[in-house]
Every structure is written in C-alpha cells, then in structure tokens.
Short mmCIF file of C-alpha atoms in Angstrom, two decimals:
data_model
loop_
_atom_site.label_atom_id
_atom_site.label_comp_id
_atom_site.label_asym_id
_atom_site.label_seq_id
_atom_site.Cartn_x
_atom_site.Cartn_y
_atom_site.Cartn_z
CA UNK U 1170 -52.65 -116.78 46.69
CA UNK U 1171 -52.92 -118.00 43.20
CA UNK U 1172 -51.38 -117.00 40.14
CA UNK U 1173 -51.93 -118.13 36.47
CA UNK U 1174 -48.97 -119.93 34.44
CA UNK U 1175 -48.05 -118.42 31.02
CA UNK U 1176 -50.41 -120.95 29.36
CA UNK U 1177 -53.40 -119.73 31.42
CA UNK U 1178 -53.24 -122.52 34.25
CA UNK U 1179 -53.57 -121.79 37.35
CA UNK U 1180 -51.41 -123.23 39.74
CA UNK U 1181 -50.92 -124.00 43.25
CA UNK U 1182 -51.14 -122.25 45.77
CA UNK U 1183 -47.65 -121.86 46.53
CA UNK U 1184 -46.46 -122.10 43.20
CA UNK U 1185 -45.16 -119.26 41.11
CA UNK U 1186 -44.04 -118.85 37.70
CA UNK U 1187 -40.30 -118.21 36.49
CA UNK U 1188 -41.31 -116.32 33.57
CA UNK U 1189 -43.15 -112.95 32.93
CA UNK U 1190 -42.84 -112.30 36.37
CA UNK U 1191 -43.51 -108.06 37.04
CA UNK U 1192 -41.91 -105.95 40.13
CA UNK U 1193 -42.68 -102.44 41.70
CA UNK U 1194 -42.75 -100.54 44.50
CA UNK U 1195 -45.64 -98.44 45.70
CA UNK U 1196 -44.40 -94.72 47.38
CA UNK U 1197 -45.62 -92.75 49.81
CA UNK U 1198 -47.84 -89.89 49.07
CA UNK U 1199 -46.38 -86.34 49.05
CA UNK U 1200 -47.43 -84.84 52.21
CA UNK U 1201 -45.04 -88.00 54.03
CA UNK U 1202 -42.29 -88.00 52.19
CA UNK U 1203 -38.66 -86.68 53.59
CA UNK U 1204 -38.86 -83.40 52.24
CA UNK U 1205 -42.40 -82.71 53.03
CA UNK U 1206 -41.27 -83.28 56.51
CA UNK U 1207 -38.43 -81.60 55.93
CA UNK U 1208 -40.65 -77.94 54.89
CA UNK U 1209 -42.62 -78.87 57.66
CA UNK U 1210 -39.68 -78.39 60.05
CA UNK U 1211 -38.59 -75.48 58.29
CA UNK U 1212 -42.20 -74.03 58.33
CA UNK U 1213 -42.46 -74.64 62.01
CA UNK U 1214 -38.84 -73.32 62.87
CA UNK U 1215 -40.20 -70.00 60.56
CA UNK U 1216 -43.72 -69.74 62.47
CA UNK U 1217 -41.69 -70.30 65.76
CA UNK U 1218 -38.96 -67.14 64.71
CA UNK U 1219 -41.63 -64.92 63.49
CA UNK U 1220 -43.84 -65.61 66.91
CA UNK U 1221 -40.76 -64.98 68.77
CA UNK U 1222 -39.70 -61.82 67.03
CA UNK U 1223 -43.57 -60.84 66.89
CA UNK U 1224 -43.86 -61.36 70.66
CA UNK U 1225 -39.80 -59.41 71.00
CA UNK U 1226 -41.41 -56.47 69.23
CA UNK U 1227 -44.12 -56.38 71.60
CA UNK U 1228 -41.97 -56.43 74.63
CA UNK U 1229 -39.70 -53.92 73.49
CA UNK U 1230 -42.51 -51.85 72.48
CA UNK U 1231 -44.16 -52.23 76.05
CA UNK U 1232 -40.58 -51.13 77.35
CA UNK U 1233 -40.57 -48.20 75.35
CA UNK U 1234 -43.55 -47.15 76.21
CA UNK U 1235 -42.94 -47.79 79.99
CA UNK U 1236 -39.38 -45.54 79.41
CA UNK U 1237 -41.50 -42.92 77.44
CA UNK U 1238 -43.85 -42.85 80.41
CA UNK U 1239 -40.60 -42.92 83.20
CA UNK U 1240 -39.31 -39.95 80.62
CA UNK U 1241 -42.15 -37.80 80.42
CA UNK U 1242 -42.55 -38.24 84.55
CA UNK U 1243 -38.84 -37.42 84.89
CA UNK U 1244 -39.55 -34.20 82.43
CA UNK U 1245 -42.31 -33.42 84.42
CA UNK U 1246 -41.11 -33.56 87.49
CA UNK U 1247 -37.81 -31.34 86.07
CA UNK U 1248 -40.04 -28.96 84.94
CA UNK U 1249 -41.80 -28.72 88.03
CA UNK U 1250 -38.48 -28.66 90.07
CA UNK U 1251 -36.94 -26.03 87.35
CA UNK U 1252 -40.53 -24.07 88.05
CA UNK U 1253 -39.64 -23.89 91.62
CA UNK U 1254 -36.39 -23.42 91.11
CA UNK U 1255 -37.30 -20.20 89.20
CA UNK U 1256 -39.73 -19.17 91.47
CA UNK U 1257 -37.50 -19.50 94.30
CA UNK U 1258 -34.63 -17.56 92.15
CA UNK U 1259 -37.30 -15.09 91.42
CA UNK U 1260 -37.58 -14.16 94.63
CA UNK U 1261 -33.98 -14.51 95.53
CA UNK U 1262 -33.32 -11.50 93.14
CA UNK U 1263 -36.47 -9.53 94.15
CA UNK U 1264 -35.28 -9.82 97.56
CA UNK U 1265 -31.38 -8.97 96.67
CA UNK U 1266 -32.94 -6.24 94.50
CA UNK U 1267 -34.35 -4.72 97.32
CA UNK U 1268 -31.56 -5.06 99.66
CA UNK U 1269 -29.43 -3.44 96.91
CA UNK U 1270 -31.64 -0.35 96.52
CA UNK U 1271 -31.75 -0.13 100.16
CA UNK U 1272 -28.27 0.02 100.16
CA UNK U 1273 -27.91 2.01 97.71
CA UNK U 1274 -30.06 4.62 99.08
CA UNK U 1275 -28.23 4.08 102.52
CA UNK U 1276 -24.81 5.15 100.27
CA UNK U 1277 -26.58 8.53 99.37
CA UNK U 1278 -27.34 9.73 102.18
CA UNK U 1279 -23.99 8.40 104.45
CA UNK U 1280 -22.06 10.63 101.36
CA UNK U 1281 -24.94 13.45 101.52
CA UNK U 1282 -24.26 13.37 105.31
CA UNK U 1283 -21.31 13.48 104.73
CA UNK U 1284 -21.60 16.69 103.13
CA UNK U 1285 -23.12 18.40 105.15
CA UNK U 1286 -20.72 20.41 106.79
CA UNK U 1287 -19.28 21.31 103.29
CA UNK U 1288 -22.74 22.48 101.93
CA UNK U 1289 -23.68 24.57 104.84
CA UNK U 1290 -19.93 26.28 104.40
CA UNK U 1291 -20.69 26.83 100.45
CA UNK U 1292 -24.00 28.00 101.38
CA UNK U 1293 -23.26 30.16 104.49
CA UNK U 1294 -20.27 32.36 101.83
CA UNK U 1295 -23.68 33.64 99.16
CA UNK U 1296 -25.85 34.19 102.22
CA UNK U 1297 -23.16 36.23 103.61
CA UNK U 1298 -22.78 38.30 100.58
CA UNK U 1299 -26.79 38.68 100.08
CA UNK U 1300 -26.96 39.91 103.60
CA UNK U 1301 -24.24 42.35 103.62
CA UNK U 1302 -25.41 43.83 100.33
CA UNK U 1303 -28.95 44.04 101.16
CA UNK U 1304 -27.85 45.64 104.29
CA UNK U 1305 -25.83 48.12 102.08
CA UNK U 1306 -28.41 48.90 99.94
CA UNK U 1307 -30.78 49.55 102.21
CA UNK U 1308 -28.18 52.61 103.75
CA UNK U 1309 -27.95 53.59 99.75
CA UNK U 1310 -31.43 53.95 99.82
CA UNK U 1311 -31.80 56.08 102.95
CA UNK U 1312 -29.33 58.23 101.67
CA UNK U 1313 -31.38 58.40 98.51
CA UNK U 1314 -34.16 59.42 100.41
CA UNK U 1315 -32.25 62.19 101.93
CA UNK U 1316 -31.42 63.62 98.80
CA UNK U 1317 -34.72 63.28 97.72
CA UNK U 1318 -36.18 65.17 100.94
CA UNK U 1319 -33.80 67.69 100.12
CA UNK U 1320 -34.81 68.41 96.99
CA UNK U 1321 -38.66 68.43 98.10
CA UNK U 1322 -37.40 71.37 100.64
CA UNK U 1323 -36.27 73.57 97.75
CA UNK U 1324 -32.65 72.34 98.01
CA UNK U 1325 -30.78 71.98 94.31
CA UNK U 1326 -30.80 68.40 93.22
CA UNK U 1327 -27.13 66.80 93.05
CA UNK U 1328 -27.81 64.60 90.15
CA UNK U 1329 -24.57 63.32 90.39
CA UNK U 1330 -24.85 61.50 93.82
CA UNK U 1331 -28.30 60.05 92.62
CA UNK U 1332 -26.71 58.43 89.65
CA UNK U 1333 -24.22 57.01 91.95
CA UNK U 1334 -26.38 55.91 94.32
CA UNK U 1335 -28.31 53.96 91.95
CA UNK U 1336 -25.71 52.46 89.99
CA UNK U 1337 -24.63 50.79 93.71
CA UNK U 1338 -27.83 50.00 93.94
CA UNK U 1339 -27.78 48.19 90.68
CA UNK U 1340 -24.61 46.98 91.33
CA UNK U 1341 -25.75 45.39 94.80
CA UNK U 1342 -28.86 43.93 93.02
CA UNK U 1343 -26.74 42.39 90.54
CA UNK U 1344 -24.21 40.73 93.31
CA UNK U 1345 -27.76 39.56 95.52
CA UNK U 1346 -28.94 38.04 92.45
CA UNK U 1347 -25.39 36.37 91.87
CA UNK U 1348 -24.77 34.47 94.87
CA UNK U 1349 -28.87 33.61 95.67
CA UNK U 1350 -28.47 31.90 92.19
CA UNK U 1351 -25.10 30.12 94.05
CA UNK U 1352 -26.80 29.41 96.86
CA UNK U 1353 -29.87 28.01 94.91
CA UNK U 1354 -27.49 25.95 92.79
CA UNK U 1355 -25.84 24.16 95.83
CA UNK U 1356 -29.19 23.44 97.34
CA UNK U 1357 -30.51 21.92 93.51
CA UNK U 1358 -27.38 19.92 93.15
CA UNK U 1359 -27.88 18.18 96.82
CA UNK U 1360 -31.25 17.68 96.15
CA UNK U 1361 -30.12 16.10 92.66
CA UNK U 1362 -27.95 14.21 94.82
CA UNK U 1363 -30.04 12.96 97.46
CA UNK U 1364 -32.98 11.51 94.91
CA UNK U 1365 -33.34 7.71 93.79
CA UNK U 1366 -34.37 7.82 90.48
CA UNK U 1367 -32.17 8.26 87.15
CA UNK U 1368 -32.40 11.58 85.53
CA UNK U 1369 -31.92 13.01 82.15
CA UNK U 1370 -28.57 13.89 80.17
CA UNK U 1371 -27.97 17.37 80.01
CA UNK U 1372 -25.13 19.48 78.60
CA UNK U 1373 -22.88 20.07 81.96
CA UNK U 1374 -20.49 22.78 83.00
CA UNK U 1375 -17.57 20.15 83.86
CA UNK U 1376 -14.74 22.57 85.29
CA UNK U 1377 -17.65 24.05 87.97
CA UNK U 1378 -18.70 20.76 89.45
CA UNK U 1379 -15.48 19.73 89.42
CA UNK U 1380 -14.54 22.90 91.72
CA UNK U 1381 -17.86 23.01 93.48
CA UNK U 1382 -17.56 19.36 94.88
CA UNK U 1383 -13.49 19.68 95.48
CA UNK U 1384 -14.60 22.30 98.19
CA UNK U 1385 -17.36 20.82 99.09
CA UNK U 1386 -15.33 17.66 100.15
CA UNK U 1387 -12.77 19.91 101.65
CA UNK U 1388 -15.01 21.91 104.07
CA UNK U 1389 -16.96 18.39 104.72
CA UNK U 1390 -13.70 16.19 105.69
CA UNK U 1391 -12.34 19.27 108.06
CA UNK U 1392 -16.11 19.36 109.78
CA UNK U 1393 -15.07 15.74 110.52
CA UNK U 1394 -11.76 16.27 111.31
CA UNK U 1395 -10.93 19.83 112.50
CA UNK U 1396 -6.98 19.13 112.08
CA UNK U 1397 -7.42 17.85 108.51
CA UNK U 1398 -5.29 19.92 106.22
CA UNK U 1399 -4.67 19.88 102.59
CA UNK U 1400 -2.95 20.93 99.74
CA UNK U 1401 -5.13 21.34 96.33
CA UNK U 1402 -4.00 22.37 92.99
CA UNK U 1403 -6.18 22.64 90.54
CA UNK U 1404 -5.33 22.19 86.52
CA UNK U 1405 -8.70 22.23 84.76
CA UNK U 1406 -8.80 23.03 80.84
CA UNK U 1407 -9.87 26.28 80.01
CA UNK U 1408 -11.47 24.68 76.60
CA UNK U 1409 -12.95 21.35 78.50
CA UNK U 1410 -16.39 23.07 77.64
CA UNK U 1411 -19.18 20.53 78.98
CA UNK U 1412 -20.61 16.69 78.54
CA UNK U 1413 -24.13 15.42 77.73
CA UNK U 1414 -24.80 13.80 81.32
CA UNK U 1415 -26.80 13.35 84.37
CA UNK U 1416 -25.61 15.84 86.83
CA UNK U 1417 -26.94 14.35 90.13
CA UNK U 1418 -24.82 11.01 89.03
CA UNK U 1419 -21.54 12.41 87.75
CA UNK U 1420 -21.47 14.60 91.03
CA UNK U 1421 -21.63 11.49 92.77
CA UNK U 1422 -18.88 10.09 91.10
CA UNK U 1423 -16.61 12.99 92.16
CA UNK U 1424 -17.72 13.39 95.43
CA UNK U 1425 -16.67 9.36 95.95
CA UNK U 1426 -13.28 9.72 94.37
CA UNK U 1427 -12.57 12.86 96.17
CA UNK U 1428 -13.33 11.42 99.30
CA UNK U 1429 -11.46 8.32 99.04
CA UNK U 1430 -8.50 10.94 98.37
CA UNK U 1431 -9.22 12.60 100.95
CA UNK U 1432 -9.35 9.78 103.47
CA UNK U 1433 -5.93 8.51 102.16
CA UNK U 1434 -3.84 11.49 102.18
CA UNK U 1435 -5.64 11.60 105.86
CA UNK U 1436 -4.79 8.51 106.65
CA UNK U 1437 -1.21 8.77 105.69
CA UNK U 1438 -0.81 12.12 107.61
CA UNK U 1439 -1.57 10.02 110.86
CA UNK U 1440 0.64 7.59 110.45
CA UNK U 1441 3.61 9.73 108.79
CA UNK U 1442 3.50 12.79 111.33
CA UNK U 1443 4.33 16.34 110.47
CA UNK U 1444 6.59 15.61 107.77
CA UNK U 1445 3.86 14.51 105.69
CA UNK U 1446 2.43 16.98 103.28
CA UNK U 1447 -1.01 16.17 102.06
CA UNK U 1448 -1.79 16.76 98.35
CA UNK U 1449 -4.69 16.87 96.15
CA UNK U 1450 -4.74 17.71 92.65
CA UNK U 1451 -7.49 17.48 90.01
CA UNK U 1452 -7.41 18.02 86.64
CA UNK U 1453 -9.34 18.19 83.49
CA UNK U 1454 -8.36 18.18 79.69
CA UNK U 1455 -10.32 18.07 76.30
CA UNK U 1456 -9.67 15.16 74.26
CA UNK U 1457 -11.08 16.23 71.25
CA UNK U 1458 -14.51 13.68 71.73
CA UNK U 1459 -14.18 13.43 75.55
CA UNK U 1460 -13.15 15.24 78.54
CA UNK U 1461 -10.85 13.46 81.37
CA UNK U 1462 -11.13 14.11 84.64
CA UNK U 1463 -8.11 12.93 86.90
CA UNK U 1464 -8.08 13.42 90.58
CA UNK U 1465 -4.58 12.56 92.14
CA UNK U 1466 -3.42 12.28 95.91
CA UNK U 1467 -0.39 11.48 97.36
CA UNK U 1468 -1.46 9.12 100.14
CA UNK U 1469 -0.97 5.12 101.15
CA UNK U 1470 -1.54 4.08 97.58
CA UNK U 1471 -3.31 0.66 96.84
CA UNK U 1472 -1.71 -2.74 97.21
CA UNK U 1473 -1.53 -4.62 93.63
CA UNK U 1474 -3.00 -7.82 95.30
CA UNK U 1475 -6.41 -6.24 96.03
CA UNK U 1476 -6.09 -3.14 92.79
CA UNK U 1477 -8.23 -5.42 90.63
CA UNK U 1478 -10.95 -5.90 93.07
CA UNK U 1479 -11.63 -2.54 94.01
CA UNK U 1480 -14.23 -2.17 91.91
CA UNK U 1481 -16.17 -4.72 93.08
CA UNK U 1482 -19.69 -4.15 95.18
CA UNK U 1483 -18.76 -4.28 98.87
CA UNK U 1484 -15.10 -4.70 98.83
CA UNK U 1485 -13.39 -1.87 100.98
CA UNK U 1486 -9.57 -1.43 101.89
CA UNK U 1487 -11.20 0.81 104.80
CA UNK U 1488 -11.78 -0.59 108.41
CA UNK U 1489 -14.60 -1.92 109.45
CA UNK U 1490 -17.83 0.54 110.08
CA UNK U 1491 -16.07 3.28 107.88
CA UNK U 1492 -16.49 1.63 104.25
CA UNK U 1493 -19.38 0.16 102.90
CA UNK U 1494 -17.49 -0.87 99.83
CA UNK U 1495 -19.95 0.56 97.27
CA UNK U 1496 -18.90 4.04 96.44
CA UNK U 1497 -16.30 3.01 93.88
CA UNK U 1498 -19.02 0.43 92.68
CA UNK U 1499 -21.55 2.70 92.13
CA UNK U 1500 -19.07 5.17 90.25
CA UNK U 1501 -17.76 2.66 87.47
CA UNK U 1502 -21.47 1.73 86.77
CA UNK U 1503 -22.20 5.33 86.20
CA UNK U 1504 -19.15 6.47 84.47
CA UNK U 1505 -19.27 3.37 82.23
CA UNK U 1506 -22.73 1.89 82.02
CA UNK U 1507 -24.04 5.05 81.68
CA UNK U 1508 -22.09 7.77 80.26
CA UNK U 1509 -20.02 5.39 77.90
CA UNK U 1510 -16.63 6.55 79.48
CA UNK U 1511 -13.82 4.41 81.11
CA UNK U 1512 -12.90 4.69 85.00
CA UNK U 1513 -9.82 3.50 85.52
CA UNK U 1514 -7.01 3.69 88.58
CA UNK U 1515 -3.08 4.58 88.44
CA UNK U 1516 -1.52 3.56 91.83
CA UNK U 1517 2.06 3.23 93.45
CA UNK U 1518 2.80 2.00 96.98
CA UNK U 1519 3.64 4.61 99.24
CA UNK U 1520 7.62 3.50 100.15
CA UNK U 1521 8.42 6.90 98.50
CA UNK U 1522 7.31 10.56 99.08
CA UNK U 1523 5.98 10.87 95.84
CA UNK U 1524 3.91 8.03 95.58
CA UNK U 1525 0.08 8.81 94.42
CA UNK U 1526 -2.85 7.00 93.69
CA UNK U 1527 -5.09 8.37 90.92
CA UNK U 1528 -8.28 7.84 89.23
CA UNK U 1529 -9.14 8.52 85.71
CA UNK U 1530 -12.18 9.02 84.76
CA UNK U 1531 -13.46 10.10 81.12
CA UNK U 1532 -16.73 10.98 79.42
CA UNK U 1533 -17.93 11.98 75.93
CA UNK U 1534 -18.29 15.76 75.69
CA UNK U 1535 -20.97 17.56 73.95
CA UNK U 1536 -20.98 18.83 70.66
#
C-alpha cells in the first residue's frame, strides 16, 4: 500500500506520513445493529404471545364448545328423564285417582248399607199410615154408598153424614198424600246419597235433615246392634231457616258424624257397663250469615296425640275392618272445600262422666 507525502511524493511502501493523516470508522447498516436485533427479539417474543394466545383462544373455544355439547346432552337427557318422570307421575295419579274414586264409592255404599235398616224403619212409619188410611177410606166410602143407596130407595138424604163422610175422606187424602211425599223424600235423599257425581246448591231445610238423618242413624245402629240404646236431645233453632247447598253431600256429612257418635257412646257403654248412660245431642243455631250445626256425645273422647290427624284420608281410631278412615275425610272436604264453612272438633278424655266429644260444623245460610 502506498500513500502520497504532503508534497505529492509517493513513498514507500511501508512508509506513512506524520502529517494530514485522516481516521474513521465505517458502521454497520441498520437492520444489524443492537437495537435492530433488539426489535427483532421483541417482535418475535410478540408474534410468539399472540400465536400462543391465538392458539389459547382456540382451545378454550373447542372446550366450550365440547361443554356446550356435554350441556345440551345432559339437558337432553334431563328432559327426557323429567319426560318420563312425568309420564310415569302421570300415571301414578291416574292410577291413585282411580283407586280414590273406588274408594270413595266403596265409602257410600258401606254408610248407605249402613242405613239400611234405618231407611226401611223411616219408610215402613208413611207406608203404615197410607195403608191404614186408604183402608179407612175405603169403609168411608162404603158407607157413602149406603147412604147413597138409601136415598135412591126413596129414603130422606142425611146431608149431614155425607158432609162428614167426605170431609174424612178429604182428610184421609190429605194424610196419604202427606206421608207418600215422606216416604218419597227418604227414598230421593238415599238415592241423592248413593250417586257419584257432584250436584247443585240448593236452598235446604237444615233442622229436617238434621232430624231425618239423627233417626235414621238411630234405627240403623240398633238394626246392628239390637241392645244399642240412646239418649237424644235435640236443640235446633227455630229461626236456623236453610243454606244454599248440595243436599246429597251435607247429608253425608251428618250421617258420618252421627255415626262416629254413635259408635263411641257404643263403645263406651261396653266397656263402662250399666252405669253408663249414652247421650246424643245435636244442635243448630243461626249466626246471622251461617248456621252451626253441633252434634255432641258423651263417649271415649279422642286422645290429643292423634286429635290433629283425624282428619286425614285413611287414619281411623277404630279397629281394624270397622274404619276405613275416610268418612271424616270426606266430610271436611265437603263442609270446607265446598260449602265455604269450617269443621272443626271439641274433645275431652273420658276420665270423667261428663266428658264429650263434639263436632262443629258451620255453613253459610241463604239469604
């Protein structure tokens, strides 16, 4: 390498010059300096996050759809458990339904068995009177006759034993027509008693079912039980008037609560001997917007550990085979479901000899 002096020689190789002498220093380009490398790393460690985090999102988005799909499987397969499930409760209550109205119906006809001793009494009292006063009126009328023939044969008419031959006759038509209107009233009501379906309110005579079913029960429990024996007082309001309400039902609630009377004042006679005096007393008054009905015995009472359950379907303080635990049931359902009224019972253990058990029943009365 040669280089020239400051006078323009050249000299040898070798040989450099002390004066004018130049220095630099030649970079790198941009792309390799330290910095450059340095947003390289920076731009690699960015692509390298956002790949990551672009590849995370993916995942988790392939998770959630795989737990959408597990959830919509797990829905579906709820559903079609909760469909089967509903299906099989479905016919769970069609089948309890049944059984219930079975049961029921069984319930009408052990109580209209029940009475039938009692209606053929009530019955067998009109018949009695509509026989014996046809049978009178038919003698009335042959002595009618007579008269009659008489006066054909010239005799003087005796216009005074006419008249009073017909007004007995009158009289005896009246008393037929009375008591085959009883008769046909006691046959209605059973038959009201004995059918399934609901019928309609209607304004009812309170005081006379009341009565009617009190002996009906009576002259039922002694067909049962020839040495039954009781005491009934009756206290019904003159002014109880009646109550908008199905007849056939209300008479079923009666005929229950009298019978569960009667059974316990029955029951109590057993076991207490002939110094027991069995008592029955039913009542009515007018509350102004309702009528109450209580009926009242004097027997065994109810113990307080069981009082709150005796409303319930199927329970029964009564032995086996002579309870089916639905009487009371059915009578708080009608009484309060369907009338609107309250049933409700009063009771005291029977450690003293006037201990009672009573049930309380009230209804809204007709305007």
């Amino acid at each position: 390498m040669q280089a020239r002096t400051s006078d323009g020689r050249v000299g040898e190789e070798g040989a450099f010059s002390q004066e004018g002498a130049f220095s630099f220093t030649i970079l790198p380009p941009w792309y390799r300096t330290w910095w450059a490398y340095g947003f390289y790393a920076l731009l690699l460690a960015g692509l390298i996050y956002a790949a990551a985090r672009l590849l995370r999102r993916r995942v988790e988005a392939r998770e959630q759809a795989k737990a959408a799909l597990r959830e919509a499987e797990f829905r579906a397969d709820a559903a079609a458990a909760q469909a089967k499930s509903l299906q099989a409760e479905n016919e769970a209550y069609q089948r309890l339904k049944a059984t219930q109205e079975q049961l029921l119906v069984q319930e009408k006809l052990a109580s209209l068995g029940a009475l039938t001793a009692g209606i053929a009494h009530e019955i067998k009292n009109p018949l009695n009177f509509v026989n014996n006063f046809a049978d009178l009126s038919v003698e009335l009328m042959d002595e009618l006759r007579e008269d009659i023939d008489k006066m054909k044969a010239g005799a003087p008419p005796d216009y005074e034993n006419i008249e009073a031959l017909l007004d007995d006759l009158t009289g005896n038509a009246k008393k037929i027509n009375e008591h085959g209107k009883r008769a046909d009233g006691i046959v209605r009501s059973m038959l009201l008693h004995s059918r399934g379906q609901a019928g309609e309110r209607q304004p009812t005579d309170i005081n006379a079912m009341l009565d009617e079913y009190v002996n009906l029960t009576y002259h039922g429990m002694r067909a049962q039980d020839s040495s039954f024996n009781i005491t009934i007082e009756r206290a019904l309001a003159s002014d109880a008037g009646t109550v908008e309400a199905i007849p056939q039902d209300l008479s079923r609630v009666f005929l229950n609560l009298l019978n569960n009377a009667c059974y316990a004042v029955n029951d109590r006679a057993k076991k207490n001997g002939a110094g027991f005096v069995p008592k029955l007393r039913v009542s009515s008054v007018n509350l102004g917007d309702a009528v109450e009905i209580r009926i009242r015995d004097n027997g065994m009472g109810i113990p307080p550990e069981v009082r709150d359950k005796i409303f319930h379907p199927f329970f029964t303080t009564k032995p086996t085979g002579q309870g089916t635990g639905l009487g009371l049931s059915i009578s708080h359902d009608i009484v309060v479901q369907q009338h609107g009224g309250q049933l409700a019972v009063e009771t005291e253990r029977a450690n003293t000899p006037n201990s009672s058990c009573a049930c309380r029943a009230a209804a809204r009365s007709s305007e």
